PDB file of C-alpha atoms in Angstrom:
ATOM      1  CA  MET U 160      38.438  34.673  15.386  1.00 47.00           C
ATOM      2  CA  LEU U 161      35.472  33.258  17.266  1.00 52.00           C
ATOM      3  CA  GLN U 162      31.936  33.824  15.611  1.00 51.00           C
ATOM      4  CA  THR U 163      29.579  35.842  17.932  1.00 51.00           C
ATOM      5  CA  GLY U 164      26.906  36.183  15.423  1.00 50.00           C
ATOM      6  CA  SER U 165      23.095  35.263  16.424  1.00 53.00           C
ATOM      7  CA  ARG U 166      22.451  32.112  17.462  1.00 54.00           C
ATOM      8  CA  VAL U 167      20.389  30.657  14.776  1.00 54.00           C
ATOM      9  CA  SER U 168      23.962  31.549  12.624  1.00 87.00           C
ATOM     10  CA  THR U 169      26.142  29.827  14.873  1.00 89.00           C
ATOM     11  CA  ARG U 170      24.090  26.758  15.258  1.00 89.00           C
ATOM     12  CA  GLU U 171      24.160  26.342  11.294  1.00 91.00           C
ATOM     13  CA  SER U 172      27.740  26.871  11.309  1.00 92.00           C
ATOM     14  CA  ILE U 173      28.270  24.541  13.438  1.00 93.00           C
ATOM     15  CA  HIS U 174      25.654  21.980  11.729  1.00 89.00           C
ATOM     16  CA  SER U 175      27.243  22.546   8.550  1.00 90.00           C
ATOM     17  CA  ALA U 176      31.336  22.092   9.705  1.00 92.00           C
ATOM     18  CA  ALA U 177      29.927  18.793  11.776  1.00 90.00           C
ATOM     19  CA  ALA U 178      28.388  17.296   8.692  1.00 86.00           C
ATOM     20  CA  ARG U 179      31.403  18.203   6.601  1.00 86.00           C
ATOM     21  CA  LEU U 180      33.814  16.665   9.267  1.00 88.00           C
ATOM     22  CA  PHE U 181      31.868  13.748   9.764  1.00 82.00           C
ATOM     23  CA  ARG U 182      31.591  12.723   6.116  1.00 78.00           C
ATOM     24  CA  THR U 183      35.224  13.028   5.446  1.00 81.00           C
ATOM     25  CA  SER U 184      36.548  11.681   8.639  1.00 81.00           C
ATOM     26  CA  GLY U 185      33.702   9.528  10.411  1.00 78.00           C
ATOM     27  CA  CYS U 186      32.544  10.342  14.051  1.00 78.00           C
ATOM     28  CA  ALA U 187      35.468   8.817  15.806  1.00 79.00           C
ATOM     29  CA  ARG U 188      38.313  10.777  14.064  1.00 84.00           C
ATOM     30  CA  THR U 189      36.030  14.275  14.549  1.00 89.00           C
ATOM     31  CA  THR U 190      36.214  15.987  17.856  1.00 93.00           C
ATOM     32  CA  VAL U 191      34.089  18.852  19.370  1.00 94.00           C
ATOM     33  CA  ARG U 192      37.101  21.052  19.142  1.00 95.00           C
ATOM     34  CA  ARG U 193      37.594  20.340  15.213  1.00 95.00           C
ATOM     35  CA  ILE U 194      34.251  21.260  14.761  1.00 94.00           C
ATOM     36  CA  ALA U 195      34.146  24.258  16.636  1.00 95.00           C
ATOM     37  CA  ALA U 196      37.455  25.365  14.751  1.00 95.00           C
ATOM     38  CA  GLU U 197      35.669  24.980  11.619  1.00 94.00           C
ATOM     39  CA  ALA U 198      32.879  26.520  12.433  1.00 94.00           C
ATOM     40  CA  GLY U 199      34.653  29.625  13.853  1.00 94.00           C
ATOM     41  CA  THR U 200      33.232  28.905  17.537  1.00 94.00           C
ATOM     42  CA  ASP U 201      34.135  27.977  20.866  1.00 94.00           C
ATOM     43  CA  PRO U 202      33.882  24.363  21.570  1.00 93.00           C
ATOM     44  CA  ALA U 203      31.507  24.963  24.602  1.00 94.00           C
ATOM     45  CA  LEU U 204      28.855  26.352  21.767  1.00 92.00           C
ATOM     46  CA  VAL U 205      29.021  23.017  19.940  1.00 92.00           C
ATOM     47  CA  ILE U 206      27.771  21.274  23.257  1.00 91.00           C
ATOM     48  CA  ARG U 207      25.433  23.915  24.403  1.00 91.00           C
ATOM     49  CA  HIS U 208      23.629  23.471  21.006  1.00 90.00           C
ATOM     50  CA  PHE U 209      23.805  20.043  20.369  1.00 88.00           C
ATOM     51  CA  ARG U 210      24.729  18.586  23.822  1.00 85.00           C
ATOM     52  CA  SER U 211      27.173  15.804  22.695  1.00 83.00           C
ATOM     53  CA  LYS U 212      29.096  15.083  19.444  1.00 83.00           C
ATOM     54  CA  GLU U 213      26.743  12.112  19.273  1.00 79.00           C
ATOM     55  CA  LEU U 214      23.657  13.878  19.076  1.00 78.00           C
ATOM     56  CA  LEU U 215      24.889  16.370  16.346  1.00 84.00           C
ATOM     57  CA  PHE U 216      26.388  13.298  14.559  1.00 80.00           C
ATOM     58  CA  LEU U 217      22.609  12.051  14.519  1.00 76.00           C
ATOM     59  CA  GLU U 218      21.310  15.436  13.420  1.00 79.00           C
ATOM     60  CA  THR U 219      23.410  15.724  10.586  1.00 80.00           C
ATOM     61  CA  MET U 220      23.708  12.198   9.273  1.00 73.00           C
ATOM     62  CA  HIS U 221      20.776  11.580   7.244  1.00 70.00           C
ATOM     63  CA  MET U 222      20.803   9.097   4.378  1.00 65.00           C
ATOM     64  CA  THR U 223      17.958   9.876   1.540  1.00 67.00           C
ATOM     65  CA  LEU U 224      17.219   8.221  -1.621  1.00 67.00           C
ATOM     66  CA  ASP U 225      14.794   8.631  -4.392  1.00 71.00           C
ATOM     67  CA  LEU U 226      12.876   5.821  -4.421  1.00 70.00           C
ATOM     68  CA  GLY U 227      10.734   6.700  -7.388  1.00 74.00           C
ATOM     69  CA  PRO U 228      12.596   4.495  -9.966  1.00 72.00           C
ATOM     70  CA  LEU U 229      11.895   1.646  -7.484  1.00 75.00           C
ATOM     71  CA  PHE U 230       7.950   2.123  -7.353  1.00 76.00           C
ATOM     72  CA  ASP U 231       7.580   2.697 -11.535  1.00 82.00           C
ATOM     73  CA  ALA U 232       9.721  -0.360 -12.130  1.00 87.00           C
ATOM     74  CA  PRO U 233       7.729  -3.475 -13.099  1.00 92.00           C
ATOM     75  CA  LEU U 234       8.251  -6.296 -10.458  1.00 92.00           C
ATOM     76  CA  ASP U 235      10.137  -8.397 -12.908  1.00 92.00           C
ATOM     77  CA  ARG U 236      12.699  -5.016 -13.377  1.00 93.00           C
ATOM     78  CA  LEU U 237      12.665  -4.227  -9.596  1.00 93.00           C
ATOM     79  CA  GLY U 238      16.423  -5.902  -9.279  1.00 94.00           C
ATOM     80  CA  GLU U 239      17.817  -4.229 -11.932  1.00 94.00           C
ATOM     81  CA  ARG U 240      16.287  -0.444 -11.267  1.00 92.00           C
ATOM     82  CA  LEU U 241      17.551  -1.215  -7.357  1.00 91.00           C
ATOM     83  CA  ALA U 242      21.206  -2.010  -8.711  1.00 93.00           C
ATOM     84  CA  GLU U 243      20.888   1.314 -11.396  1.00 92.00           C
ATOM     85  CA  LEU U 244      19.968   3.163  -8.328  1.00 87.00           C
ATOM     86  CA  LEU U 245      22.666   2.079  -6.011  1.00 88.00           C
ATOM     87  CA  LEU U 246      25.435   2.653  -8.572  1.00 88.00           C
ATOM     88  CA  ASP U 247      24.237   6.136  -9.168  1.00 86.00           C
ATOM     89  CA  LEU U 248      24.224   7.000  -5.716  1.00 81.00           C
ATOM     90  CA  GLY U 249      27.276   8.921  -4.606  1.00 74.00           C
ATOM     91  CA  GLY U 250      27.976  12.499  -2.967  1.00 69.00           C
ATOM     92  CA  SER U 251      26.474  12.909   0.470  1.00 68.00           C
ATOM     93  CA  ALA U 252      24.424   9.499   0.399  1.00 75.00           C
ATOM     94  CA  ARG U 253      28.373   8.274  -0.097  1.00 79.00           C
ATOM     95  CA  GLY U 254      29.340  10.366   2.656  1.00 75.00           C
ATOM     96  CA  VAL U 255      26.628   9.718   5.105  1.00 74.00           C
ATOM     97  CA  PHE U 256      26.628   6.000   4.540  1.00 78.00           C
ATOM     98  CA  LEU U 257      30.573   5.696   5.355  1.00 78.00           C
ATOM     99  CA  ALA U 258      30.081   7.907   8.246  1.00 74.00           C
ATOM    100  CA  LEU U 259      27.378   5.713   9.829  1.00 74.00           C
ATOM    101  CA  VAL U 260      29.355   2.460   8.917  1.00 78.00           C
ATOM    102  CA  HIS U 261      32.491   4.139  10.644  1.00 74.00           C
ATOM    103  CA  GLY U 262      30.538   5.270  13.909  1.00 74.00           C
ATOM    104  CA  GLY U 263      28.704   2.072  14.193  1.00 70.00           C
ATOM    105  CA  ASP U 264      30.358   1.115  17.543  1.00 76.00           C
ATOM    106  CA  GLU U 265      28.384   3.840  19.015  1.00 78.00           C
ATOM    107  CA  PRO U 266      24.969   2.659  20.507  1.00 82.00           C
ATOM    108  CA  HIS U 267      22.845   5.369  19.137  1.00 79.00           C
ATOM    109  CA  ILE U 268      24.652   5.702  15.548  1.00 79.00           C
ATOM    110  CA  ARG U 269      24.206   1.632  15.250  1.00 82.00           C
ATOM    111  CA  ASP U 270      20.370   2.490  16.102  1.00 84.00           C
ATOM    112  CA  ARG U 271      20.598   5.020  13.188  1.00 79.00           C
ATOM    113  CA  LEU U 272      22.143   2.570  11.134  1.00 80.00           C
ATOM    114  CA  ARG U 273      19.600   0.275  11.927  1.00 86.00           C
ATOM    115  CA  ASP U 274      16.637   2.594  10.985  1.00 86.00           C
ATOM    116  CA  THR U 275      17.942   3.765   8.014  1.00 82.00           C
ATOM    117  CA  HIS U 276      18.519   0.081   6.823  1.00 86.00           C
ATOM    118  CA  GLU U 277      14.943  -0.408   7.519  1.00 92.00           C
ATOM    119  CA  HIS U 278      13.132   2.673   6.487  1.00 87.00           C
ATOM    120  CA  LEU U 279      15.408   3.158   3.230  1.00 83.00           C
ATOM    121  CA  PHE U 280      15.760  -0.205   2.075  1.00 85.00           C
ATOM    122  CA  VAL U 281      13.722  -2.558   3.855  1.00 93.00           C
ATOM    123  CA  GLU U 282      10.301  -0.992   3.895  1.00 92.00           C
ATOM    124  CA  PRO U 283       9.943   0.301   0.516  1.00 89.00           C
ATOM    125  CA  LEU U 284      11.061  -3.192  -1.287  1.00 91.00           C
ATOM    126  CA  ARG U 285       8.503  -5.075   1.253  1.00 93.00           C
ATOM    127  CA  ARG U 286       5.666  -3.006  -0.501  1.00 91.00           C
ATOM    128  CA  ARG U 287       6.313  -3.901  -3.822  1.00 91.00           C
ATOM    129  CA  LEU U 288       6.392  -7.624  -2.962  1.00 93.00           C
ATOM    130  CA  THR U 289       3.275 -10.333  -2.239  1.00 91.00           C
ATOM    131  CA  GLY U 290       3.525 -13.540  -0.758  1.00 92.00           C
ATOM    132  CA  PRO U 291       4.133 -14.959   2.702  1.00 92.00           C
ATOM    133  CA  ASP U 292       8.128 -14.507   2.719  1.00 95.00           C
ATOM    134  CA  ALA U 293       8.141 -10.927   1.180  1.00 96.00           C
ATOM    135  CA  ASP U 294       9.611  -9.201   4.594  1.00 96.00           C
ATOM    136  CA  LEU U 295      12.479 -11.898   4.056  1.00 97.00           C
ATOM    137  CA  ARG U 296      13.021 -11.411   0.530  1.00 97.00           C
ATOM    138  CA  ALA U 297      13.193  -7.636   1.103  1.00 96.00           C
ATOM    139  CA  ARG U 298      15.573  -7.857   3.871  1.00 96.00           C
ATOM    140  CA  THR U 299      17.706 -10.092   1.923  1.00 96.00           C
ATOM    141  CA  ALA U 300      17.651  -7.863  -0.948  1.00 95.00           C
ATOM    142  CA  ALA U 301      18.400  -4.843   1.350  1.00 92.00           C
ATOM    143  CA  ALA U 302      21.474  -7.011   2.972  1.00 93.00           C
ATOM    144  CA  VAL U 303      22.622  -7.217  -0.686  1.00 94.00           C
ATOM    145  CA  ALA U 304      22.303  -3.832  -1.752  1.00 91.00           C
ATOM    146  CA  GLY U 305      24.248  -2.715   1.751  1.00 90.00           C
ATOM    147  CA  GLY U 306      26.932  -5.424   0.741  1.00 93.00           C
ATOM    148  CA  LEU U 307      27.174  -3.713  -2.555  1.00 93.00           C
ATOM    149  CA  LEU U 308      27.687  -0.263  -0.763  1.00 90.00           C
ATOM    150  CA  TYR U 309      29.811  -1.561   1.400  1.00 92.00           C
ATOM    151  CA  ALA U 310      32.226  -3.329  -1.350  1.00 94.00           C
ATOM    152  CA  LEU U 311      32.030  -0.326  -3.140  1.00 93.00           C
ATOM    153  CA  TRP U 312      32.682   2.696  -0.705  1.00 90.00           C
ATOM    154  CA  VAL U 313      34.229   0.968   2.503  1.00 89.00           C
ATOM    155  CA  ALA U 314      36.252  -1.923   0.836  1.00 93.00           C
ATOM    156  CA  GLU U 315      36.661  -0.033  -2.403  1.00 93.00           C
ATOM    157  CA  ASP U 316      37.066  -3.459  -4.243  1.00 96.00           C
ATOM    158  CA  HIS U 317      39.204  -2.552  -7.247  1.00 96.00           C
ATOM    159  CA  VAL U 318      37.789  -5.245  -9.431  1.00 96.00           C
ATOM    160  CA  LEU U 319      34.279  -4.186  -8.799  1.00 95.00           C
ATOM    161  CA  LEU U 320      35.045  -0.587  -9.357  1.00 94.00           C
ATOM    162  CA  ARG U 321      36.750  -1.400 -12.418  1.00 96.00           C
ATOM    163  CA  LEU U 322      34.126  -3.185 -14.039  1.00 95.00           C
ATOM    164  CA  ASP U 323      31.889  -1.607 -16.324  1.00 95.00           C
ATOM    165  CA  ARG U 324      28.497  -0.211 -14.861  1.00 94.00           C
ATOM    166  CA  THR U 325      26.019  -2.065 -17.469  1.00 96.00           C
ATOM    167  CA  GLU U 326      28.317  -5.330 -16.445  1.00 96.00           C
ATOM    168  CA  LEU U 327      27.525  -4.382 -12.788  1.00 95.00           C
ATOM    169  CA  VAL U 328      23.946  -3.408 -12.962  1.00 96.00           C
ATOM    170  CA  SER U 329      23.204  -6.851 -15.028  1.00 96.00           C
ATOM    171  CA  ARG U 330      25.156  -9.269 -12.672  1.00 96.00           C
ATOM    172  CA  TYR U 331      23.886  -6.968  -9.390  1.00 96.00           C
ATOM    173  CA  GLY U 332      20.519  -6.659 -11.077  1.00 96.00           C
ATOM    174  CA  THR U 333      20.038 -10.570 -11.778  1.00 97.00           C
ATOM    175  CA  LEU U 334      21.555 -11.191  -7.935  1.00 96.00           C
ATOM    176  CA  LEU U 335      18.793  -8.966  -6.756  1.00 96.00           C
ATOM    177  CA  GLN U 336      15.968 -10.067  -9.121  1.00 96.00           C
ATOM    178  CA  GLU U 337      16.322 -13.619  -7.916  1.00 96.00           C
ATOM    179  CA  VAL U 338      16.112 -12.579  -4.160  1.00 96.00           C
ATOM    180  CA  LEU U 339      12.991 -10.500  -5.047  1.00 95.00           C
ATOM    181  CA  THR U 340      11.103 -12.902  -7.188  1.00 94.00           C
ATOM    182  CA  PRO U 341      12.673 -16.468  -6.854  1.00 93.00           C
ATOM    183  CA  ARG U 342      12.480 -18.481  -9.817  1.00 83.00           C
ATOM    184  CA  GLY U 343       9.668 -21.298  -9.170  1.00 66.00           C
ATOM    185  CA  SER U 344       8.159 -19.278  -6.428  1.00 58.00           C
ATOM    186  CA  LEU U 345       4.375 -18.188  -6.935  1.00 46.00           C
ATOM    187  CA  VAL U 346       5.457 -14.581  -7.261  1.00 47.00           C
ATOM    188  CA  SER U 347       7.431 -15.128 -10.457  1.00 43.00           C
ATOM    189  CA  GLN U 348       4.849 -17.650 -12.057  1.00 40.00           C
ATOM    190  CA  VAL U 349       2.290 -14.634 -11.533  1.00 44.00           C
ATOM    191  CA  LEU U 350       4.751 -12.608 -13.433  1.00 43.00           C
TER     192      LEU U 350
END
Protein backbone atom coordinates (compact mmCIF):
# COMPACT_ATOMS: atom_id res chain seq x y z
CA MET A 1 0.00 0.00 0.00
CA LEU A 2 1.34 3.42 -0.93
CA GLN A 3 1.99 5.96 1.75
CA THR A 4 -0.52 8.80 1.77
CA GLY A 5 0.63 10.63 4.92
CA SER A 6 2.05 14.10 5.22
CA ARG A 7 4.63 15.54 2.85
CA VAL A 8 7.30 15.49 5.59
CA SER A 9 6.75 11.83 6.52
CA THR A 10 6.81 10.77 2.87
CA ARG A 11 10.04 12.69 2.30
CA GLU A 12 11.58 11.18 5.44
CA SER A 13 10.49 7.68 4.42
CA ILE A 14 12.05 8.12 0.98
CA HIS A 15 15.24 9.53 2.52
CA SER A 16 15.56 6.62 4.98
CA ALA A 17 14.81 3.97 2.37
CA ALA A 18 17.29 5.50 -0.07
CA ALA A 19 20.04 5.72 2.55
CA ARG A 20 19.60 2.01 3.41
CA LEU A 21 19.54 0.93 -0.24
CA PHE A 22 22.48 3.10 -1.33
CA ARG A 23 24.60 1.71 1.53
CA THR A 24 23.80 -1.89 0.73
CA SER A 25 23.48 -1.83 -3.06
CA GLY A 26 25.29 1.30 -4.23
CA CYS A 27 23.92 4.02 -6.46
CA ALA A 28 24.00 2.17 -9.78
CA ARG A 29 22.05 -0.86 -8.52
CA THR A 30 19.46 1.17 -6.63
CA THR A 31 16.53 2.28 -8.75
CA VAL A 32 13.94 4.95 -8.07
CA ARG A 33 11.28 2.24 -8.21
CA ARG A 34 13.12 0.21 -5.58
CA ILE A 35 13.48 3.27 -3.33
CA ALA A 36 9.77 4.02 -3.72
CA ALA A 37 8.79 0.42 -2.96
CA GLU A 38 11.00 0.38 0.14
CA ALA A 39 9.46 3.70 1.28
CA GLY A 40 5.93 2.56 0.50
CA THR A 41 5.28 5.35 -1.94
CA ASP A 42 5.06 6.12 -5.64
CA PRO A 43 8.23 6.59 -7.77
CA ALA A 44 6.88 9.95 -8.96
CA LEU A 45 7.00 11.19 -5.36
CA VAL A 46 10.69 10.27 -5.13
CA ILE A 47 11.37 12.52 -8.11
CA ARG A 48 9.01 15.24 -6.87
CA HIS A 49 10.79 15.42 -3.50
CA PHE A 50 14.42 14.97 -4.66
CA ARG A 51 14.40 15.76 -8.44
CA SER A 52 16.69 12.80 -9.33
CA LYS A 53 18.21 9.65 -7.92
CA GLU A 54 21.67 11.27 -8.03
CA LEU A 55 20.55 14.28 -5.98
CA LEU A 56 18.88 11.94 -3.49
CA PHE A 57 22.14 9.97 -3.28
CA LEU A 58 24.12 13.14 -2.59
CA GLU A 59 21.68 14.21 0.12
CA THR A 60 21.79 10.87 1.91
CA MET A 61 25.48 9.97 1.65
CA HIS A 62 27.51 12.01 4.12
CA MET A 63 30.59 10.47 5.70
CA THR A 64 31.70 11.93 9.01
CA LEU A 65 34.51 11.15 11.40
CA ASP A 66 35.15 12.11 15.00
CA LEU A 67 38.47 13.88 14.55
CA GLY A 68 38.94 14.71 18.24
CA PRO A 69 41.55 11.97 18.70
CA LEU A 70 43.61 13.45 15.83
CA PHE A 71 43.68 16.90 17.36
CA ASP A 72 44.55 15.55 20.81
CA ALA A 73 47.40 13.28 19.65
CA PRO A 74 50.98 14.51 19.86
CA LEU A 75 52.40 15.08 16.37
CA ASP A 76 54.88 12.21 16.78
CA ARG A 77 51.94 9.78 17.34
CA LEU A 78 49.55 11.22 14.75
CA GLY A 79 50.11 8.35 12.30
CA GLU A 80 49.21 5.74 14.88
CA ARG A 81 46.12 7.67 16.00
CA LEU A 82 44.95 8.03 12.40
CA ALA A 83 45.43 4.28 11.81
CA GLU A 84 43.42 3.52 14.97
CA LEU A 85 40.67 5.91 13.90
CA LEU A 86 40.44 4.29 10.46
CA LEU A 87 40.30 0.76 11.85
CA ASP A 88 37.58 1.74 14.31
CA LEU A 89 35.35 2.99 11.50
CA GLY A 90 32.51 0.81 10.42
CA GLY A 91 28.75 0.91 10.27
CA SER A 92 27.41 3.89 8.39
CA ALA A 93 30.88 5.27 7.56
CA ARG A 94 31.69 2.01 5.78
CA GLY A 95 28.38 2.07 3.92
CA VAL A 96 28.81 5.67 2.81
CA PHE A 97 32.42 5.06 1.72
CA LEU A 98 31.38 2.03 -0.34
CA ALA A 99 28.41 3.85 -1.85
CA LEU A 100 30.59 6.81 -2.84
CA VAL A 101 33.28 4.58 -4.34
CA HIS A 102 30.78 2.49 -6.27
CA GLY A 103 28.98 5.59 -7.54
CA GLY A 104 32.19 7.40 -8.48
CA ASP A 105 31.51 7.22 -12.21
CA GLU A 106 28.74 9.82 -11.86
CA PRO A 107 30.11 13.41 -12.02
CA HIS A 108 28.10 14.72 -9.02
CA ILE A 109 29.06 11.71 -6.93
CA ARG A 110 32.71 12.00 -7.96
CA ASP A 111 32.57 15.63 -6.80
CA ARG A 112 31.19 14.49 -3.42
CA LEU A 113 33.95 11.88 -3.15
CA ARG A 114 36.55 14.57 -3.90
CA ASP A 115 34.96 16.91 -1.37
CA THR A 116 34.87 14.17 1.29
CA HIS A 117 38.54 13.39 0.68
CA GLU A 118 39.46 17.07 0.97
CA HIS A 119 37.40 17.98 4.03
CA LEU A 120 37.45 14.72 5.95
CA PHE A 121 41.11 13.79 5.53
CA VAL A 122 43.32 16.44 3.91
CA GLU A 123 42.24 19.61 5.72
CA PRO A 124 42.35 18.23 9.29
CA LEU A 125 45.78 16.71 8.67
CA ARG A 126 47.12 19.85 7.02
CA ARG A 127 46.06 21.91 10.05
CA ARG A 128 48.29 19.75 12.26
CA LEU A 129 51.38 20.03 10.04
CA THR A 130 53.93 22.77 9.45
CA GLY A 131 56.56 23.38 6.82
CA PRO A 132 56.57 24.20 3.13
CA ASP A 133 55.32 20.76 2.07
CA ALA A 134 52.60 20.38 4.75
CA ASP A 135 49.86 20.25 2.11
CA LEU A 136 51.64 17.52 0.13
CA ARG A 137 52.28 15.45 3.27
CA ALA A 138 48.62 15.81 4.32
CA ARG A 139 47.45 14.73 0.86
CA THR A 140 49.84 11.77 0.79
CA ALA A 141 48.68 10.64 4.24
CA ALA A 142 45.04 11.01 3.15
CA ALA A 143 45.80 8.85 0.10
CA VAL A 144 47.36 6.18 2.33
CA ALA A 145 44.33 6.34 4.65
CA GLY A 146 41.93 6.03 1.71
CA GLY A 147 43.99 3.12 0.39
CA LEU A 148 43.64 1.29 3.68
CA LEU A 149 39.86 1.74 3.66
CA TYR A 150 39.75 0.60 0.03
CA ALA A 151 41.85 -2.50 0.81
CA LEU A 152 39.67 -3.43 3.78
CA TRP A 153 36.22 -2.50 2.53
CA VAL A 154 36.29 -2.73 -1.27
CA ALA A 155 39.00 -5.27 -2.09
CA GLU A 156 38.39 -7.10 1.22
CA ASP A 157 42.07 -8.00 1.38
CA HIS A 158 41.97 -11.25 3.34
CA VAL A 159 45.54 -10.91 4.64
CA LEU A 160 44.91 -7.45 6.07
CA LEU A 161 41.51 -8.47 7.43
CA ARG A 162 43.04 -11.42 9.29
CA LEU A 163 45.97 -9.43 10.64
CA ASP A 164 45.86 -8.66 14.35
CA ARG A 165 44.51 -5.11 14.91
CA THR A 166 47.57 -4.11 16.96
CA GLU A 167 49.87 -5.25 14.16
CA LEU A 168 47.84 -3.41 11.53
CA VAL A 169 47.81 -0.21 13.62
CA SER A 170 51.56 -0.51 14.13
CA ARG A 171 52.35 -1.05 10.45
CA TYR A 172 49.97 1.58 9.06
CA GLY A 173 50.71 3.97 11.92
CA THR A 174 54.43 3.80 11.10
CA LEU A 175 53.73 4.30 7.40
CA LEU A 176 51.44 7.25 8.05
CA GLN A 177 53.87 8.78 10.54
CA GLU A 178 56.71 8.64 8.00
CA VAL A 179 54.51 10.46 5.50
CA LEU A 180 53.36 13.05 8.04
CA THR A 181 56.74 13.70 9.71
CA PRO A 182 59.47 12.23 7.52
CA ARG A 183 62.73 11.33 9.24
CA GLY A 184 65.38 13.92 8.52
CA SER A 185 62.83 16.67 7.90
CA LEU A 186 62.85 19.88 9.89
CA VAL A 187 59.45 18.88 11.32
CA SER A 188 60.73 15.64 12.84
CA GLN A 189 63.90 17.34 14.11
CA VAL A 190 61.78 19.80 16.07
CA LEU A 191 59.95 16.91 17.78
